[in-house]
Coordinates of N, CA, C and O and ligand atoms in Angstrom, one line a residue:
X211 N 110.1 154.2 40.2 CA 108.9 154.4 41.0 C 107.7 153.8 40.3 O 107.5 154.3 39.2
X212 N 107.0 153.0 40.6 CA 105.2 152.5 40.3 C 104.9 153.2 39.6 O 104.6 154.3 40.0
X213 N 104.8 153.0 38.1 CA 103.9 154.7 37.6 C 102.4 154.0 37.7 O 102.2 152.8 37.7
X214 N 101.4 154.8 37.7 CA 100.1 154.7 37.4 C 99.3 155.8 36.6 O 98.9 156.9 37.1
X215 N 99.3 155.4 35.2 CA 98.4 156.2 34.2 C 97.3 156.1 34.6 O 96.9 155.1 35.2
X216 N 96.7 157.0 34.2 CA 95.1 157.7 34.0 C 94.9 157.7 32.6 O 95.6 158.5 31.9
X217 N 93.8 156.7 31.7 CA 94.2 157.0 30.2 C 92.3 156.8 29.7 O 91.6 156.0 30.4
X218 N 91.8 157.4 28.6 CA 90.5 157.5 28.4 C 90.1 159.1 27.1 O 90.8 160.0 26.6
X219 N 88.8 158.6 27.0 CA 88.5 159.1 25.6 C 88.4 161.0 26.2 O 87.8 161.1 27.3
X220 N 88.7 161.9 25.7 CA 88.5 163.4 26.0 C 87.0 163.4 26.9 O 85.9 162.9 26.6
X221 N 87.6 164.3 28.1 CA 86.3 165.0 28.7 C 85.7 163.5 29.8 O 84.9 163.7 30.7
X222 N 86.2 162.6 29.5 CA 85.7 161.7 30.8 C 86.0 161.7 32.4 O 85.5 161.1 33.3
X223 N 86.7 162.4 32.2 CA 87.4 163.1 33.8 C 88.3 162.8 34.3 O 88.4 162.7 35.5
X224 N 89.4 162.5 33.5 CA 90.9 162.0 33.7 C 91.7 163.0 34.2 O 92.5 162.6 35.0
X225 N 91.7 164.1 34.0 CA 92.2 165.2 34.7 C 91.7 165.5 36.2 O 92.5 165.7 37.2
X226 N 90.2 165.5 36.4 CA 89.6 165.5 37.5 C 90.1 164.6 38.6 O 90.5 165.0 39.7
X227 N 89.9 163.1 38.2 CA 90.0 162.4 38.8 C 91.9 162.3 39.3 O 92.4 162.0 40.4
X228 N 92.5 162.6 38.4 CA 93.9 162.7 38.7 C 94.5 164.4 39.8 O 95.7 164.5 40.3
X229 N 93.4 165.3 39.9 CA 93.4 166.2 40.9 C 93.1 165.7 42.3 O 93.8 166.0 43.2
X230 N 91.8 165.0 42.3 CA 91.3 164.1 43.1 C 92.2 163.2 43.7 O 92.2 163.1 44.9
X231 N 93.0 162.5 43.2 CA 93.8 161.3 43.5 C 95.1 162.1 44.3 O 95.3 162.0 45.5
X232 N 95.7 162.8 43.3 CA 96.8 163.9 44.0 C 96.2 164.8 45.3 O 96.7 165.2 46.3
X233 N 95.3 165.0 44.9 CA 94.7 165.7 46.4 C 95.1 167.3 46.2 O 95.2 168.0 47.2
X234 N 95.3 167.9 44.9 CA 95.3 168.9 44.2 C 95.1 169.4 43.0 O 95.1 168.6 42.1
X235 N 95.0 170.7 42.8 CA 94.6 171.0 41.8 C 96.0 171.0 40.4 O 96.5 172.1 40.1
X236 N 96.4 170.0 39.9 CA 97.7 170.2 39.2 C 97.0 170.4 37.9 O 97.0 171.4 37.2
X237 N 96.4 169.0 37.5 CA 96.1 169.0 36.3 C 95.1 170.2 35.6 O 94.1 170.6 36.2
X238 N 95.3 170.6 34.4 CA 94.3 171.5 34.0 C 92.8 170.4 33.2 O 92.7 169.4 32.5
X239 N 91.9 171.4 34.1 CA 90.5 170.4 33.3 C 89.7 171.7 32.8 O 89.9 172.9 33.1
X240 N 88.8 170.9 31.9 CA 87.9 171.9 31.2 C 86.9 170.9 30.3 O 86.9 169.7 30.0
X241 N 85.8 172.2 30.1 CA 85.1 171.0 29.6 C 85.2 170.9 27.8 O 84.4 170.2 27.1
X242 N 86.3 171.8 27.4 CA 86.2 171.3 26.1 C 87.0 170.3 25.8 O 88.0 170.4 26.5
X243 N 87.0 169.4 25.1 CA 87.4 167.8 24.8 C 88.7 167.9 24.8 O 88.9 169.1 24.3
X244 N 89.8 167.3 25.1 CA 91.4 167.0 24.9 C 92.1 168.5 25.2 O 92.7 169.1 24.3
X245 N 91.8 169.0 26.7 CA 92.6 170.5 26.9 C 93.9 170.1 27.5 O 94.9 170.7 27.6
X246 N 93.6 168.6 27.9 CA 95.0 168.3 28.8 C 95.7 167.9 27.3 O 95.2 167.1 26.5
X247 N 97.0 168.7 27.0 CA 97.8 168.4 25.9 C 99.2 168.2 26.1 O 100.0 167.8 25.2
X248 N 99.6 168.4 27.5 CA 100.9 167.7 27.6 C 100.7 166.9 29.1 O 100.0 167.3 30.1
X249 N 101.3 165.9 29.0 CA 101.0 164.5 30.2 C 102.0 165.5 31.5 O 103.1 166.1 31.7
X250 N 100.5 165.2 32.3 CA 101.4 165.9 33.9 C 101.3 164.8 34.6 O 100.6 163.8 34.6
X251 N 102.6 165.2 35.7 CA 103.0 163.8 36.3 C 102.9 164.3 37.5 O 103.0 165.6 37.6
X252 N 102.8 163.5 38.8 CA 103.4 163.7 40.5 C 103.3 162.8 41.1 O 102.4 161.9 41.2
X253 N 104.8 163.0 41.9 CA 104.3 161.8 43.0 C 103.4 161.8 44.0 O 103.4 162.9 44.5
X254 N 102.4 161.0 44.5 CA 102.1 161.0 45.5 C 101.9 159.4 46.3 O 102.6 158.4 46.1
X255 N 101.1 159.7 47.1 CA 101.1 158.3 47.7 C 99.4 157.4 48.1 O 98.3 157.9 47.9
X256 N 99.5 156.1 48.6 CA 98.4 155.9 49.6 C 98.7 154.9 50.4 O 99.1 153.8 49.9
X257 N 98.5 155.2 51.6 CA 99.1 154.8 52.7 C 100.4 154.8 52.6 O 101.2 155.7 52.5
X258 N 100.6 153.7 52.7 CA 102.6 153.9 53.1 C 103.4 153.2 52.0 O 104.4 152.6 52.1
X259 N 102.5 153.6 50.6 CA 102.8 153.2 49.5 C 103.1 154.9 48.5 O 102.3 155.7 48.3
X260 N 104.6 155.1 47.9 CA 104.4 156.0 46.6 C 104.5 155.3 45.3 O 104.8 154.1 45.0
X261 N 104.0 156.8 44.7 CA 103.7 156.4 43.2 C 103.8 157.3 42.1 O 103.4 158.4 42.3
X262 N 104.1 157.2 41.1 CA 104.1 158.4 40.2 C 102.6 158.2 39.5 O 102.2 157.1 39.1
X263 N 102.0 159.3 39.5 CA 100.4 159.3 38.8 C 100.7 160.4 37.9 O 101.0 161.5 38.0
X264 N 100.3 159.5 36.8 CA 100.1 160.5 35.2 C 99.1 160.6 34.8 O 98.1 159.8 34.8
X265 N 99.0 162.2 34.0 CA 97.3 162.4 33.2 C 98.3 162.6 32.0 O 99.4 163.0 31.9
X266 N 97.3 161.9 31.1 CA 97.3 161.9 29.8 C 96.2 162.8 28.9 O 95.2 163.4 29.3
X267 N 96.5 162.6 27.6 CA 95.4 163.2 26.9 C 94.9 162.2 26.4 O 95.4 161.1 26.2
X268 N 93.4 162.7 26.1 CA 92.3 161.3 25.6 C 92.8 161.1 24.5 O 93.2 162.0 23.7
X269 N 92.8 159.7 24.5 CA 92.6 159.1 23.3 C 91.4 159.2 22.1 O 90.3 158.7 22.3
X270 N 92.1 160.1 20.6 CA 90.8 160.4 19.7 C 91.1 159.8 18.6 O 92.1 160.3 18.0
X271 N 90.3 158.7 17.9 CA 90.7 158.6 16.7 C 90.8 160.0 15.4 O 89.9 159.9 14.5
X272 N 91.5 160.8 15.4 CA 91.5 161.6 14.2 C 92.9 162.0 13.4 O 93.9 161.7 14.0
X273 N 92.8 162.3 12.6 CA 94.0 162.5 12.0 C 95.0 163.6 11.7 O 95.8 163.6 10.8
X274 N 94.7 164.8 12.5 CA 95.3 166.1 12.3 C 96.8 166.0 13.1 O 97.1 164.9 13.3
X275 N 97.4 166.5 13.3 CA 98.7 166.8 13.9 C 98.8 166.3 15.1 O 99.5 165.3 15.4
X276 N 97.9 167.3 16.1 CA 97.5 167.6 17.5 C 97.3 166.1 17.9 O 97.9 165.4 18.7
X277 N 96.3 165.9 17.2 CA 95.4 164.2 17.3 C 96.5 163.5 17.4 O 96.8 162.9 18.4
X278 N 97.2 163.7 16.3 CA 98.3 162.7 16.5 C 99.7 162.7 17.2 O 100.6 161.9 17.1
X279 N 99.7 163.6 17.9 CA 100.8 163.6 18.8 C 100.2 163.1 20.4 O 100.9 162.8 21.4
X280 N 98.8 163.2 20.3 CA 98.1 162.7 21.9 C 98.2 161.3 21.1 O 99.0 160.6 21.8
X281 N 97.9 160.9 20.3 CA 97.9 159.3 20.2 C 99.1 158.8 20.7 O 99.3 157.9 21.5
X282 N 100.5 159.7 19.9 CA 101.8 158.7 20.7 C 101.9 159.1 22.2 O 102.6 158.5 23.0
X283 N 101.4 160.0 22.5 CA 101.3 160.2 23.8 C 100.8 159.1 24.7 O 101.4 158.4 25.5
X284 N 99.1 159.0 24.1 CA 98.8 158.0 24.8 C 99.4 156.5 24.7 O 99.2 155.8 25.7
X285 N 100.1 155.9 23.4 CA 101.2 154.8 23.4 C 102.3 154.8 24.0 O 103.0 153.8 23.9
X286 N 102.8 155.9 24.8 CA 103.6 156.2 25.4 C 103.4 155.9 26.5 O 104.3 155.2 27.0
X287 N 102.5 156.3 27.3 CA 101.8 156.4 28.5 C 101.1 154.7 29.1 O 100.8 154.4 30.3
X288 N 101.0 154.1 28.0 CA 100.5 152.8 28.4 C 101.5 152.5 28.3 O 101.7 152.6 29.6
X289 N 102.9 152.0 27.7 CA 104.3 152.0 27.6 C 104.9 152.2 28.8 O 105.4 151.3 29.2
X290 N 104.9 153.2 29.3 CA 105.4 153.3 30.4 C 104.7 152.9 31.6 O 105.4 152.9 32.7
X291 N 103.4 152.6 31.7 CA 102.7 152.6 33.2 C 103.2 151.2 33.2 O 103.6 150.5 32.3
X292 N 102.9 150.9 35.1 CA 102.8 149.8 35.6 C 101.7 149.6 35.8 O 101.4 148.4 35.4
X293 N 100.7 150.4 36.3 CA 99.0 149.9 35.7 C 98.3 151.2 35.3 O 98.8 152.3 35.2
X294 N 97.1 150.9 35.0 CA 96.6 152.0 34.3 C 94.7 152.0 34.9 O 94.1 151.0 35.4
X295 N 94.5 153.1 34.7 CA 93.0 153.3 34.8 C 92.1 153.6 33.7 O 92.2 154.7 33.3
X296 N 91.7 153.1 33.3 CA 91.0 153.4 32.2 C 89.5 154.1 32.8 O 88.9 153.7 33.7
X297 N 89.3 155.1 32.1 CA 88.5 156.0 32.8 C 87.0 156.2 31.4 O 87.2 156.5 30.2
X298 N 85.8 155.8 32.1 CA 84.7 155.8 31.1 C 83.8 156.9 31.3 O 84.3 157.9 32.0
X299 N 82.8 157.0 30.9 CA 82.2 157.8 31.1 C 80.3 157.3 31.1 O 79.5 157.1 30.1
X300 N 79.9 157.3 32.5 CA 78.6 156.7 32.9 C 77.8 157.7 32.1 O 76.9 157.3 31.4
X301 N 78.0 158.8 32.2 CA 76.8 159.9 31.5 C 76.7 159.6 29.8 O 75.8 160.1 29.2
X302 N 77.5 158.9 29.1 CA 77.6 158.3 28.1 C 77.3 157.3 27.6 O 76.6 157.2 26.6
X303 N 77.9 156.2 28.3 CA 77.5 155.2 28.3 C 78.6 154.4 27.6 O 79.6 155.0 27.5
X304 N 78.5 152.9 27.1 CA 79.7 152.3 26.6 C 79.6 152.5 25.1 O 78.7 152.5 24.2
X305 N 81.3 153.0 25.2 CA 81.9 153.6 23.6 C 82.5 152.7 23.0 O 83.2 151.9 23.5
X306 N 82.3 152.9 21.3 CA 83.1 151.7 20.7 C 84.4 151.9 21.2 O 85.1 150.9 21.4
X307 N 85.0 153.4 21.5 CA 86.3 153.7 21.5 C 86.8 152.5 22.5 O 87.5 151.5 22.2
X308 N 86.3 152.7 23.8 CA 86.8 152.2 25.5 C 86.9 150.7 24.7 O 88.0 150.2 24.7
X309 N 86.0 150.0 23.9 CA 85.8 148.2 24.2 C 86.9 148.4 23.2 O 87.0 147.2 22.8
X310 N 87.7 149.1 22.4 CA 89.1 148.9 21.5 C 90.0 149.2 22.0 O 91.0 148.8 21.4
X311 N 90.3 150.0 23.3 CA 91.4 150.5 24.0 C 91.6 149.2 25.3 O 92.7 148.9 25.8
X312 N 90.4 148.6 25.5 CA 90.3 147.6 26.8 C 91.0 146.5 26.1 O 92.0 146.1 26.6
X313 N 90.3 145.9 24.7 CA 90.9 145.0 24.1 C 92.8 144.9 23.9 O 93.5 143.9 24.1
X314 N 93.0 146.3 23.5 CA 94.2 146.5 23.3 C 94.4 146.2 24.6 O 94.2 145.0 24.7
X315 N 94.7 146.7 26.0 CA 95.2 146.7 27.3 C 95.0 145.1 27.6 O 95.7 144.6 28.4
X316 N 94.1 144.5 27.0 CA 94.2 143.4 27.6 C 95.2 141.9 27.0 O 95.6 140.8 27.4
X317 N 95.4 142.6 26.0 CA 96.6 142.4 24.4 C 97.8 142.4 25.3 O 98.4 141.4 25.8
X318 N 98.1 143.4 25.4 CA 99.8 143.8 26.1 C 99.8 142.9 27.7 O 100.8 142.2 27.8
X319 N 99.2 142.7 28.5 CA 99.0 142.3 29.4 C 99.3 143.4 30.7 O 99.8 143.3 31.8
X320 N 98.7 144.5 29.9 CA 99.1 145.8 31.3 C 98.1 145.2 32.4 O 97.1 144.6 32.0
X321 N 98.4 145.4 33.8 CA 97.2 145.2 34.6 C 96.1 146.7 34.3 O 96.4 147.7 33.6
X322 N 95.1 146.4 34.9 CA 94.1 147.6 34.6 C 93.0 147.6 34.9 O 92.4 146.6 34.8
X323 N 92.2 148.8 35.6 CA 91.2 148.4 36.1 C 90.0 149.7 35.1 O 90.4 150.7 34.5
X324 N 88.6 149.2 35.1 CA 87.7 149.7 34.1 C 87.2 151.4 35.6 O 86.6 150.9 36.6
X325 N 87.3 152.4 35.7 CA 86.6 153.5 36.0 C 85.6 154.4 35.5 O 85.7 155.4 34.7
X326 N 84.4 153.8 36.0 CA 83.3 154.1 35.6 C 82.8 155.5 36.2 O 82.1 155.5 37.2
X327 N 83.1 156.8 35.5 CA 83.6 158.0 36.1 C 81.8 158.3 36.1 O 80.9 157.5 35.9
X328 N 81.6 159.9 36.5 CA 80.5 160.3 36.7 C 79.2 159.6 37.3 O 78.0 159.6 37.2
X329 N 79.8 159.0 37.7 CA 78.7 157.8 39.1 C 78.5 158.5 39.9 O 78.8 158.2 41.0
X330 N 77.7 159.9 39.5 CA 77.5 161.0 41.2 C 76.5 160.3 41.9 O 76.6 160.5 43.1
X331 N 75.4 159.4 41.7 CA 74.4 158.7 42.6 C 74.1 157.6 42.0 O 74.5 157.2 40.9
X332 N 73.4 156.8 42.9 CA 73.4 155.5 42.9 C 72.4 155.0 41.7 O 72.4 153.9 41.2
X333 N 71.3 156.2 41.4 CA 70.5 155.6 39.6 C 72.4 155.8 38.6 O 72.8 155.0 37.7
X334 N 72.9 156.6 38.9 CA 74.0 156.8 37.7 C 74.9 155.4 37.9 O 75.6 155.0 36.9
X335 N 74.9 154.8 39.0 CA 75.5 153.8 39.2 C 75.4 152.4 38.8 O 76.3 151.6 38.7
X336 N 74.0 152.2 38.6 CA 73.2 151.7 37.5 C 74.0 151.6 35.8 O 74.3 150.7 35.0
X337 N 74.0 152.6 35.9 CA 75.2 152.7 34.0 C 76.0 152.0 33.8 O 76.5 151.8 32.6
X338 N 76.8 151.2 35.5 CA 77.7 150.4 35.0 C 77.4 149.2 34.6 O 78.3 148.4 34.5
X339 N 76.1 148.8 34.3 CA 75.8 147.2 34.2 C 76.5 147.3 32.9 O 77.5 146.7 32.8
X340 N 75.9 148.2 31.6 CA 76.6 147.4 30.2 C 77.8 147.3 30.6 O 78.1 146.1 30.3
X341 N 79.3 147.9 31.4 CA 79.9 147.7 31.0 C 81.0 146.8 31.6 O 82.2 146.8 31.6
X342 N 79.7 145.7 32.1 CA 80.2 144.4 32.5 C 80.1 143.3 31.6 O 79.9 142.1 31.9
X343 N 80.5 143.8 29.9 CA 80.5 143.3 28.9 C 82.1 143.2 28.8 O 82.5 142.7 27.8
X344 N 82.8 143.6 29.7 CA 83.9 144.0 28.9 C 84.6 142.9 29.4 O 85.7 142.7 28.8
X345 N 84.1 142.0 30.6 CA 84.1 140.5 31.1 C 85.0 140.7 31.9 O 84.9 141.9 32.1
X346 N 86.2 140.0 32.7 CA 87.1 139.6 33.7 C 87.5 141.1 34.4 O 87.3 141.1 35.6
X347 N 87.8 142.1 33.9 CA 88.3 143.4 34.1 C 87.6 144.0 35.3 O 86.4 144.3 35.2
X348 N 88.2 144.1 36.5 CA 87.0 145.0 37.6 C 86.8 146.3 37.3 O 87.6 147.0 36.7
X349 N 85.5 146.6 37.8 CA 84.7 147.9 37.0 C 84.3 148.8 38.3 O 83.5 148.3 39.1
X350 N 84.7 149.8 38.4 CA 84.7 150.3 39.8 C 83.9 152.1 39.4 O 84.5 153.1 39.0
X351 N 82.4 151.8 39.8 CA 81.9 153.3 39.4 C 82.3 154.2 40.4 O 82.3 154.0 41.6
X352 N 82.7 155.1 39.9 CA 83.2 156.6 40.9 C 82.8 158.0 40.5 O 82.4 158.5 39.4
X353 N 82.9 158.3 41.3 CA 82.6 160.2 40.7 C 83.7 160.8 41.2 O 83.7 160.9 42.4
X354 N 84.5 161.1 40.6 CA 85.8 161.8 40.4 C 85.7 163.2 40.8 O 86.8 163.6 41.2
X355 N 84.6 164.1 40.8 CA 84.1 165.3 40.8 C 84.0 165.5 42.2 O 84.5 166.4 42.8
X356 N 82.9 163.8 43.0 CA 82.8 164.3 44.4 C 83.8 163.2 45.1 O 83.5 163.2 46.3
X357 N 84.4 162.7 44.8 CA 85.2 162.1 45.2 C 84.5 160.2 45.9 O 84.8 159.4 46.7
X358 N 83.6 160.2 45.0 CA 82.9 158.9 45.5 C 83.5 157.9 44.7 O 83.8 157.9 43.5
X359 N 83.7 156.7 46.0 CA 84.4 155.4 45.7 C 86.0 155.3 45.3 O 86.6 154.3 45.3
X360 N 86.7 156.5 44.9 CA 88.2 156.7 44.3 C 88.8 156.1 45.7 O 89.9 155.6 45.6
X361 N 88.6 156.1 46.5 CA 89.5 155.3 47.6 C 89.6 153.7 47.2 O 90.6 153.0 47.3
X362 N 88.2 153.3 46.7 CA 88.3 151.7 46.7 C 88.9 151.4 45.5 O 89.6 150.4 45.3
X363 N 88.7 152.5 44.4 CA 90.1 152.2 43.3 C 92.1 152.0 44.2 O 92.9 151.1 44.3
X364 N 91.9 153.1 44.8 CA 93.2 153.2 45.4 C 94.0 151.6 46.1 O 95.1 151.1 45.9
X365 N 92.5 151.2 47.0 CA 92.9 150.1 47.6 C 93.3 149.0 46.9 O 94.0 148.1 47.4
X366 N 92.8 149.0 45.5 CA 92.8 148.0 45.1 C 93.8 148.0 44.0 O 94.0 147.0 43.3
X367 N 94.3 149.1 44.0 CA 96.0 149.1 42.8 C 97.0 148.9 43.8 O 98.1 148.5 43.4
X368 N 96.6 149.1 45.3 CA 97.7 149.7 46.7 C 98.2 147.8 46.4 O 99.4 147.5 46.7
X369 N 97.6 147.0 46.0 CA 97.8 145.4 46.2 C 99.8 145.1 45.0 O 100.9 144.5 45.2
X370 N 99.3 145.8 44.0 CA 100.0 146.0 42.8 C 101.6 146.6 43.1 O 102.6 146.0 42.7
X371 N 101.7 147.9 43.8 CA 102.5 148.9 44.0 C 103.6 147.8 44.5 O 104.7 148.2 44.9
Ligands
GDP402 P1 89.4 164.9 30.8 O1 89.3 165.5 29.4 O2 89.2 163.4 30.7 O3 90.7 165.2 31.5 O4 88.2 165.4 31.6 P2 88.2 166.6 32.7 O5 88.7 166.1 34.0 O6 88.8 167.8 32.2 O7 86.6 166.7 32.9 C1 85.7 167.0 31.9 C2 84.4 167.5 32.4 O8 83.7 166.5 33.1 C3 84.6 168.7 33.4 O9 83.5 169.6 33.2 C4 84.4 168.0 34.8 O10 84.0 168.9 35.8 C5 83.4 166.9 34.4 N1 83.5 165.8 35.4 C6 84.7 165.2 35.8 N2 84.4 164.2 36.7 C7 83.1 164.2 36.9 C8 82.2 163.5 37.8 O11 82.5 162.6 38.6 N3 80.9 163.8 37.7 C9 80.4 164.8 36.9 N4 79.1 165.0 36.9 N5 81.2 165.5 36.1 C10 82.5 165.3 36.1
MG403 MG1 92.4 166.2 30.9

């Protein structure tokens, strides 16, 4: 089955948006950084397309145990997807982390699209200009939270499946 990861730095809303996408509440979110610690998976669909959609844990550069078992997680997770979402964070802004994870993704030749998460209005929408640095990659701001624009991500992976 199509898998499609959800992959991004702690706390950018990869859990959210992957509740959102499933159309339930599976994933556990929180707002302290990296609570999702084991990758939850489900099928679902859009339109008359299925798919397996995975949450991962963010990707953190550090070096303790934990840290390091989300890192092979998240090498795992890119490993196994057929595309991936790379999930940013507009209230932030662009991280060195995202332009080394993009570089990598664009290394392997995974397909992938840039999710420019917490885009709740249209000044926050604005945020995505820097990260039309990251060149060729489509960059699609959403708010995950109220569910804005995650359909036109949908439509535009539904091409892929
Ligand atoms: P994860 O660590 O990447 O899985 O992030 P979570 O999904 O657990 O979300 C982290 C925090 O960001 C939570 O407090 C969410 O409610 C919040 N959040 C997620 N999506 C949005 C959004 O679109 N807008 C806003 N304002 N907050 C969001
Ligand atoms: Mg999470």
């Amino acid at each position: 089955m199509f898998n499609l990861g959800i992959i991004g730095r702690p706390n950018v809303g990869k859990s959210t948006l992957f509740n959102r996408i499933a159309g339930r509440r599976i994933a556990i979110t929180d707002d302290m950084p990296g609570v999702t610690r084991d990758r939850i998976e489900v099928e679902t669909s859009w339109l008359d397309k299925d798919f397996k959609l995975v949450d991962t844990a963010g990707f953190d550069l550090q070096a303790d145990v934990l840290k390091k078992e989300m890192q092979e997680q998240f090498f795992k997770a890119i490993e196994e997807a057929d595309f991936l979402i790379l999930v940013v964070d507009a209230s932030v802004g662009l991280h060195a982390l995202d332009e080394i994870v993009c570089d990598m993704l664009r290394k392997c030749g995974k397909p992938f699209i840039i999710a420019v998460n917490k885009a709740d209005s249209n000044a926050r929408e604005q945020a995505i200009n820097e990260f039309y640095k990251f060149g060729d990659v489509e960059i699609f701001p959403i708010s995950a939270l109220h569910g804005r624009n995650v359909d036109d991500i949908l439509d535009y992976i539904y091409t892929y499946i």
